[in-house]
Structure formats: structure tokens, C-alpha cells
XYZ file of C-alpha atoms in Angstrom:
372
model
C -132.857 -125.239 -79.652
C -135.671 -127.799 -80.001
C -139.090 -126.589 -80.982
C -141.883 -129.741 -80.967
C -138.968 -131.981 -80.537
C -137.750 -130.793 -84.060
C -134.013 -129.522 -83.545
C -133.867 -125.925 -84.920
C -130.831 -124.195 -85.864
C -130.346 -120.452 -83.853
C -130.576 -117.957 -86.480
C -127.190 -116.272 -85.499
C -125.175 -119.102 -86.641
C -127.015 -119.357 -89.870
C -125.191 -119.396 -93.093
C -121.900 -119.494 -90.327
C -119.049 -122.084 -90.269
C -117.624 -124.161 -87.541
C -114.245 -124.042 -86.028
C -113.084 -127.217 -88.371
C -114.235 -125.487 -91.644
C -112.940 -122.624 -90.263
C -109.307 -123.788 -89.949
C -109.270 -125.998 -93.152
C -110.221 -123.032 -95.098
C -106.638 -121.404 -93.062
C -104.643 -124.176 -93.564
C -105.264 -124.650 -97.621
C -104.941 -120.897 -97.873
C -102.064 -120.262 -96.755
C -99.959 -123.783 -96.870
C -99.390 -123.114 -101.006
C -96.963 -120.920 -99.748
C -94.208 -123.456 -99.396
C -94.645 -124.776 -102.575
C -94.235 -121.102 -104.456
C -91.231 -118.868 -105.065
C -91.037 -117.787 -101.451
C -88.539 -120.109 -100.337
C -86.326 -119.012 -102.873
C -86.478 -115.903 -102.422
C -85.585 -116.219 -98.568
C -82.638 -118.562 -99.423
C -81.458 -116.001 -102.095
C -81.285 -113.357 -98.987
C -79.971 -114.949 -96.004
C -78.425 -118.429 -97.516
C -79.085 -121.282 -95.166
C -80.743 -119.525 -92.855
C -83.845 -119.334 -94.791
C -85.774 -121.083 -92.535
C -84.981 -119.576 -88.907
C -85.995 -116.504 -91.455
C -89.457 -117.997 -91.794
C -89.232 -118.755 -88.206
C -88.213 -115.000 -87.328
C -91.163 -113.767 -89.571
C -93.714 -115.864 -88.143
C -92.872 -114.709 -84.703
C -93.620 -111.697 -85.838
C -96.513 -111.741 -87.399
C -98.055 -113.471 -84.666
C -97.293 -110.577 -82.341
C -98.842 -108.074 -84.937
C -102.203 -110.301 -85.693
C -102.469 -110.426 -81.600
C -102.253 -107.116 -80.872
C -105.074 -106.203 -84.068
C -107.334 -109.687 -82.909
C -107.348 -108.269 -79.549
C -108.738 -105.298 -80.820
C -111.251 -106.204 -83.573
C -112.518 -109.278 -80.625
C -113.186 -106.433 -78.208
C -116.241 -105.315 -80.391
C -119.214 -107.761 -80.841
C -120.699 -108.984 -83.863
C -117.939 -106.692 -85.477
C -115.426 -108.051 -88.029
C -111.846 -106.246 -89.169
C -113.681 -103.891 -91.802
C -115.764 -102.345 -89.412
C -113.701 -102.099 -86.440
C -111.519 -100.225 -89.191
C -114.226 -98.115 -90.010
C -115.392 -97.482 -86.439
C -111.628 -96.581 -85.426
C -110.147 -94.382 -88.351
C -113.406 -92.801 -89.526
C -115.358 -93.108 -93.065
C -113.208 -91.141 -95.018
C -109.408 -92.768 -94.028
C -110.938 -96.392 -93.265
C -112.321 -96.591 -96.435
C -109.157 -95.757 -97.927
C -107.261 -98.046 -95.676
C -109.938 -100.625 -97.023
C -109.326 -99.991 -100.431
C -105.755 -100.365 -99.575
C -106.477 -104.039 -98.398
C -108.742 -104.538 -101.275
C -105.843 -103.020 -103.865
C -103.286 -105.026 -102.272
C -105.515 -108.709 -102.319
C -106.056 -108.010 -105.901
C -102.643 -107.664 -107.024
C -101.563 -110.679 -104.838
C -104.367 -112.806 -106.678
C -103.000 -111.499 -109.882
C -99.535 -112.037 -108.897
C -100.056 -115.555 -107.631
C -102.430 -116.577 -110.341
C -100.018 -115.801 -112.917
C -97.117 -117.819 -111.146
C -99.359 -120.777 -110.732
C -100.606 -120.644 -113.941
C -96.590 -120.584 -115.469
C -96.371 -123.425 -112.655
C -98.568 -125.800 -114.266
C -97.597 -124.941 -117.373
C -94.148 -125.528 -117.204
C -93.825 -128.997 -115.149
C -96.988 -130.254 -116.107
C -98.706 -129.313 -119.010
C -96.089 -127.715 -121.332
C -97.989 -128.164 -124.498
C -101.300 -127.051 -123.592
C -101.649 -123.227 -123.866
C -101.290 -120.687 -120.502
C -105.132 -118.897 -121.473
C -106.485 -122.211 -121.059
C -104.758 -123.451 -118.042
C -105.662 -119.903 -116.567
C -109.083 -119.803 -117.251
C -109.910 -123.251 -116.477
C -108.775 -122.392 -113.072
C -110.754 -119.365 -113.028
C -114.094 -121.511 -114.037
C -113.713 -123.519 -111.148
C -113.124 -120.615 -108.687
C -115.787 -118.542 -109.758
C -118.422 -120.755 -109.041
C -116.372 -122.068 -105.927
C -116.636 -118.149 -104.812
C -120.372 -117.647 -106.071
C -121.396 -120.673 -103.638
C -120.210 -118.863 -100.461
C -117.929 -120.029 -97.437
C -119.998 -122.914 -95.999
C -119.557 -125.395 -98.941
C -116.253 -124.132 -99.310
C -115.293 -124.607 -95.493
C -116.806 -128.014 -95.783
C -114.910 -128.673 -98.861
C -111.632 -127.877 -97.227
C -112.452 -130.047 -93.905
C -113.350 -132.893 -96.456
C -109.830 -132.559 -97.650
C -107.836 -131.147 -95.010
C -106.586 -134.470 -93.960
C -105.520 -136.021 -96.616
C -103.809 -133.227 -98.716
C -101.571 -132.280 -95.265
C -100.805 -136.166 -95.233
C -99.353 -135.913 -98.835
C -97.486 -132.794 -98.311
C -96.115 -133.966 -94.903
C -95.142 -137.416 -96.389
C -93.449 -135.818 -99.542
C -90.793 -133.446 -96.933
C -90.496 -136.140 -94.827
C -88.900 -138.354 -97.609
C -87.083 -135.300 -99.051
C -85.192 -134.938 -95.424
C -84.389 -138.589 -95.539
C -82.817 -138.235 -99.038
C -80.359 -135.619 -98.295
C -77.477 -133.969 -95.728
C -78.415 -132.650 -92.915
C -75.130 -130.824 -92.643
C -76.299 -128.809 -95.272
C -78.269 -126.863 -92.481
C -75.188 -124.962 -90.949
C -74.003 -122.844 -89.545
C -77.341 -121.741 -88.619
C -77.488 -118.283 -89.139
C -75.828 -118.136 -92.291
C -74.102 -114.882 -93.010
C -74.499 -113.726 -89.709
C -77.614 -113.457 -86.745
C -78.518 -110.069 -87.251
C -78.949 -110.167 -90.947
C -81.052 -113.552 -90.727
C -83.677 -111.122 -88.332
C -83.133 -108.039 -90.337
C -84.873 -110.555 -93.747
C -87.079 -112.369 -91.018
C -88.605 -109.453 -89.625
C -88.571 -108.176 -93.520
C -90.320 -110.842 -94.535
C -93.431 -110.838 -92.009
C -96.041 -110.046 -94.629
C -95.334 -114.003 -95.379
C -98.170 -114.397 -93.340
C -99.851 -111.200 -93.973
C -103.089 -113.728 -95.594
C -103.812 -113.947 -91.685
C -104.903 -110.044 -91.287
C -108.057 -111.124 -93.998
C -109.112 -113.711 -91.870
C -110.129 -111.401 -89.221
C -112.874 -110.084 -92.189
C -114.282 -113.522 -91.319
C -114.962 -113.009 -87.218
C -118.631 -112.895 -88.163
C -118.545 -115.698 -90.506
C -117.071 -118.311 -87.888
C -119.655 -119.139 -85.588
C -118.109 -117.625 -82.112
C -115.406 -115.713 -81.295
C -113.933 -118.771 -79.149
C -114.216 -120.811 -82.403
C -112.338 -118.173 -84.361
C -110.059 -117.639 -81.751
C -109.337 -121.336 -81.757
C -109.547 -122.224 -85.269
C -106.987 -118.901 -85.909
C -104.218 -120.116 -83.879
C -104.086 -123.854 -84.104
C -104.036 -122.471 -88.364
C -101.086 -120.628 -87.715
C -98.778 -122.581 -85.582
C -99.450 -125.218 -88.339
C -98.563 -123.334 -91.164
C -95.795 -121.750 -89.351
C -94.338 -125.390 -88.936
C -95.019 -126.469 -92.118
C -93.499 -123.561 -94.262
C -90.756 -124.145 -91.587
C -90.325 -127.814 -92.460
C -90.757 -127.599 -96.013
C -87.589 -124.841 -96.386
C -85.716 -126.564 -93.796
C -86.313 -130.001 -96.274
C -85.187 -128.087 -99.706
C -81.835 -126.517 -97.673
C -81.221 -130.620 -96.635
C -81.866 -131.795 -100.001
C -80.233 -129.634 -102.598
C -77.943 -126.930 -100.155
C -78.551 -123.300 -100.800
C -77.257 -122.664 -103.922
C -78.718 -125.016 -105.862
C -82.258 -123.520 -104.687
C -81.616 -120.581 -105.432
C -81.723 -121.484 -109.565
C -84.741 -123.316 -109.164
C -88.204 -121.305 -109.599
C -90.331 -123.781 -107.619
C -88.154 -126.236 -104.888
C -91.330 -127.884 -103.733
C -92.042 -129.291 -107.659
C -88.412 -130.314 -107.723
C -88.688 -132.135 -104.924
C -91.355 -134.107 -105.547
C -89.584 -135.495 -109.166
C -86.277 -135.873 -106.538
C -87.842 -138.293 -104.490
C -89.279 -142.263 -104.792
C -91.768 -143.948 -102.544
C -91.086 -147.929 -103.305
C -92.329 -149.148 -106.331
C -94.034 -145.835 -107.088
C -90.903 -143.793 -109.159
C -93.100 -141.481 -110.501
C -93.893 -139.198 -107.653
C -95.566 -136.637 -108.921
C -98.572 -138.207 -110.284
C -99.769 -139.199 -106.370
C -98.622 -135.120 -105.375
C -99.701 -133.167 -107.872
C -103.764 -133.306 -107.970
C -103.939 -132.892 -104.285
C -101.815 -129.377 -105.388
C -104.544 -128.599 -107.762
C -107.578 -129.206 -105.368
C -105.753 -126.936 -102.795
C -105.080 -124.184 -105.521
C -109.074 -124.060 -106.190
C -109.620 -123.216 -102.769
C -107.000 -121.027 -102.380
C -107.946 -119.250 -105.463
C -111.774 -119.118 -104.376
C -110.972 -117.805 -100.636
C -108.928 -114.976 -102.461
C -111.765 -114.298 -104.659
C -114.401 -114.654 -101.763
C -112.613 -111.679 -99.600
C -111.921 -109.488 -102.891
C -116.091 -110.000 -103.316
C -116.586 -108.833 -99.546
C -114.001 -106.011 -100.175
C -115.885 -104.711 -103.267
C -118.884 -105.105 -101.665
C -117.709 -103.119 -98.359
C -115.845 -100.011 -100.802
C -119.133 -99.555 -102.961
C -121.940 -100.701 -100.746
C -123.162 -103.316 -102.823
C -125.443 -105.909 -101.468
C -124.862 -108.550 -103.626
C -121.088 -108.973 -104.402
C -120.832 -112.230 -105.361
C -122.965 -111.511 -108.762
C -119.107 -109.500 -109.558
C -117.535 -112.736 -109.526
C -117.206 -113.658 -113.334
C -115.827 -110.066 -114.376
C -114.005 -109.994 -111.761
C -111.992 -113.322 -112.132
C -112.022 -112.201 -115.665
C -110.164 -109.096 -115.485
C -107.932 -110.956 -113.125
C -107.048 -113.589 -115.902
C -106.664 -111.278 -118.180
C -104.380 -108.766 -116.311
C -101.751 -111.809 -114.964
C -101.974 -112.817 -118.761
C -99.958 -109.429 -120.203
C -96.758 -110.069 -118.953
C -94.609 -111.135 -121.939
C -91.859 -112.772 -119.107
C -94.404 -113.342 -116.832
C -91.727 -115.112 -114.660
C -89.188 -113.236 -114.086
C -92.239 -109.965 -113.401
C -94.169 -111.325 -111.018
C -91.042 -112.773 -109.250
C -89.890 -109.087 -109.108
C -93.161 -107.426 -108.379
C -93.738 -109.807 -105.549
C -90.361 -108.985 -103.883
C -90.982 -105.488 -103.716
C -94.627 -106.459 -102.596
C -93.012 -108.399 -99.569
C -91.686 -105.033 -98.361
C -94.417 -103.199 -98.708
C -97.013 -105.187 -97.369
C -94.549 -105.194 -93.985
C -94.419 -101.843 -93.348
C -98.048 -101.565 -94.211
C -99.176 -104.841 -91.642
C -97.065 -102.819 -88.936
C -98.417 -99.285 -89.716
C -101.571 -100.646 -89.684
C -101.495 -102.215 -86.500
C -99.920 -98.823 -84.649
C -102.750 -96.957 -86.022
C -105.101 -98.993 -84.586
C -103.749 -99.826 -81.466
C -103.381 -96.108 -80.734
C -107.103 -95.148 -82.254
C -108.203 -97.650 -79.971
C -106.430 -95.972 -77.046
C -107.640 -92.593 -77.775
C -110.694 -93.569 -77.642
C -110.778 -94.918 -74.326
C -111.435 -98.651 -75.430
C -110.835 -101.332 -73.129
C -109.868 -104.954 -74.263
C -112.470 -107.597 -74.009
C -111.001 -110.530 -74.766
């Protein structure tokens, strides 16, 4: 809109980000996942099928996150919270809300504390796990404090460039090993690679929070967009990236390493460069900032949403300091969190298909109609 030939933003997309902030921010939240215990974990269950496992889970969490899009789309100006809210009343959505809210806390924990023993062990291993920790935290709590536009912007800045480096560092790892290694396909048998696949959907169960950001984005056609080209990237990638560990050290060597992605990247040369993991690893750290800081963002909103405070954000230093503190207990913080987040994995399915049932029938029974 132009007012005396001055261009003037519309209010309504006001403090809003674009579809290419939008997917950034989905790309470098959820992209880490390769590069964590995950993969192990999967090639622990179902051998070298591990990644038609990833494949079977994304499948399927693209079904569920249709079926709930569809339905939190069909209401305007209306984001996953409140369609929630609107569809299972005050009393059970705000328990289903502080069920989202419990379970994004304990994954920030959870994933905190691996990253933290992460850096620690193939980086830093003389400099203390406190300061590693809170160092991070710093960074993310004013990261989180600043809001989602400069950290869309952030993440658009260095979208490009990080997804280069990661791409480039599989695509050498397939060229250094067997592809042989990748078969027989199913590995122990079709039915038990779906049976972990479909197990494993809550892989992608990050993409149910996004839809807490439908009135953030600035149109549902952007969100819409910006959603899906997200996901079929990440799908891909996480895809590529266990496909690239099975072809470079076979399944059983995987399965004794805590973090294939870091192994990798000391595996591999590129020319005169030897020392790979110089050029890899601060793009790793810039990505686990904004991870860190979208994680903290939504736990802000959720806090904000359970106890109908205004200002959320102003809970962001306690908040990431109770975190640090928490993922800091664990005497064999390891080997716990690797547990904890198996049994987490199983949950959180159940709980991403329960959830969408409940809805999709709520929305039924009330004589809803699909709008999008």
C-alpha cells in the first residue's frame, strides 16, 4: 500500500515472516537430525534398512501433518493452539497443550545435553561441559528474546551455504565407500523395516510445532508452501545422509559409533584440505544456535499460551537456565539421554497419531467443513 507515494507496510503482516525465512527456519530445525544419534538408533533396529525406515516414517508423518494442516488451515487467523483449544475445549486442550509444551521441553533438554557431550567429546575435550552448555545457552537466549523475524532472516542468510556444506560432505562420504553395503534392501525382512518406520514417525514430529507458527508466516499460501518444500527436503536429506553412513562404514560398524555424521566428516578428504572438520564443523554450530533458539521460541509461546502471560519472552533466561541445569545432572549423560530418547520416539508416535484422530473426529462432530 502506498500512502503519499511513501510505501507502507499492511499492518497484518507486521512483525510476520516471509515464505523464505519461513522455510530456512524448517530446514535448520530439523536437518540436525542427521547428524545426532537417530541414525543409529534406526540402524541398530532394522540393520541396513535404516534408511527406507526414514523413508517409511516420513511417509507417514506427512500423511498425519496433512490431515491436522488441513484442519488448523480451515480456520482463519487461527494457529495449532487455538484450533486445539476451539476443538477439545479449555479444560482437555489445555492439557493436550501442556502435553506439547512437556514434551518440547524434555526434547530441548534431551538434545541439549547430547549436543553439549557432542562438542565436548570431538571437539573440545578439555574445556569443561557447564561451559560449553551455557555458552550455547547465552547465545540462544538472546537469539529467542529477539523474536522470529531476525531469526528467520538469520536462517535465510545461511540457509544456502550450510545445506551446501552438509550436501558436499555426504556426497564425498558416498564416493568413499561400497555401495553394496546397501543390500538387500529391507534388511531383516519388509515388514519389520515398516513396523520401525512407521515406529519411528515422531522423527519428524518438530513439524506438528510449526503449525503454532500459521500466524507468524505471512499467508497461509506462504506457510503452505514454505511447509512442504521444508519437508520433502529434510526428508531427502536425513534420507541421504543414513543412506551415506550404511555406504561408508556398513551397519555394524554404525551401530558403535554415537554420532556417524562427526565420523564422517574426520573419514573423508577434500584435496589438499585433510583436515575436514575444521571447514564442517562451525557451520554445525551456527545451525545448533538456531535450532536451539526455535526450540526455545515455541517453549516461550507454549508458556505463554498455558499461563496467559503476555510477555513470554521476559521467561527466557530462567528458562534456558533450568534447562542447562536439568541436561547437566546426568552422571552418564550419554548413555541416559540415548535411552530416554528411545522410549521418547515411541511415545511421541502414538501421541502425533492420537492426536490427529482426536482432532479429525472433533472436527467432524462439529460439522466443520475443510477450507483449504
Amino acid at each position: 500500500m502506498k500512502l503519499n507515494g511513501v510505501q507502507v507496510m499492511n499492518l497484518k503482516t507486521q512483525g510476520k515472516i516471509g515464505i523464505r525465512e519461513y522455510t530456512a527456519l524448517i530446514i535448520l530445525t530439523v536437518s540436525p537430525k542427521l547428524a545426532d544419534s537417530m541414525p543409529v538408533r534406526l540402524y541398530q533396529e532394522i540393520g541396513n534398512a535404516a534408511w527406507m525406515g526414514s523413508l517409511i516414517a516420513g511417509i507417514c508423518a506427512m500423511i498425519l501433518f496433512y490431515i491436522i494442516s488441513k484442519i488448523v488451515l480451515s480456520y482463519e487467523d487461527k494457529n495449532l493452539l487455538d484450533v486445539i483449544e476451539i476443538l477439545c475445549g479449555k479444560f482437555f486442550g489445555w492439557m493436550i497443550i501442556f502435553i506439547l509444551w512437556l514434551n518440547l521441553s524434555i526434547h530441548t533438554i534431551v538434545e541439549l545435553g547430547i549436543n553439549t557431550d557432542l562438542v565436548s567429546t570431538m571437539y573440545y575435550r578439555n574445556t569443561p561441559i557447564f561451559i560449553i552448555c551455557f555458552a550455547t545457552l547465552i547465545i540462544v537466549m538472546y537469539a529467542s528474546i529477539k523474536g522470529i523475524q531476525p531469526l528467520g532472516g538469520a536462517a535465510w542468510i545461511l540457509l544456502v551455504l550450510t545445506q551446501v556444506v552438509f550436501l558436499t560432505s555426504l556426497i564425498l562420504t558416498i564416493g568413499h565407500g561400497e555401495t553394496s553395503f546397501i543390500y538387500p534392501l529391507f534388511g531383516n525382512g519388509e515388514w519389520n523395516a515398516i513396523k520401525v518406520g512407521v515406529k519411528n514417525t515422531s522423527i519428524y514430529f518438530d513439524f506438528l510445532y510449526f503449525l503454532i507458527f500459521t500466524t507468524i508466516v505471512r499467508s497461509k499460501k506462504a506457510f503452505i508452501r514454505g511447509t512442504w518444500i521444508g519437508f520433502i527436503i529434510i526428508v531427502f536429506e536425513i534420507l541421504l545422509a543414513i543412506l551415506a553412513y550404511l555406504i561408508l562404514f556398513d551397519y555394524k560398524a554404525i551401530t558403535h559409533l554415537s554420532f556417524p555424521y562427526h565420523e564422517v566428516i574426520r573419514y573423508i578428504s577434500l584435496g589438499f584440505l585433510t583436515n575436514v572438520e575444521t571447514l564442517f564443523f562451525p557451520f554445525f554450530i551456527i545451525i545448533t544456535f538456531i535450532r536451539f533458539s526455535v526450540y526455545l521460541y515455541l517453549n516461550l509461546i507454549l508458556i505463554g499460551r498455558l499461563f496467559k502471560i503476555d510477555k513470554p519472552r521476559y521467561l527466557a533466561p530462567p528458562l534456558a537456565t533450568i534447562y542447562g541445569f536439568i541436561c547437566l545432572i546426568p552422571m552418564n549423560a550419554p548413555f541416559v539421554f540415548s535411552q530416554f530418547k528411545t522410549q521418547q520416539v515411541t511415545f511421541l508416535t502414538i501421541f502425533f497419531f492420537l492426536l490427529t484422530v482426536i482432532l479429525w473426529i472433533r472436527f467432524k462432530s462439529k460439522g466443520e467443513k475443510l477450507n483449504v
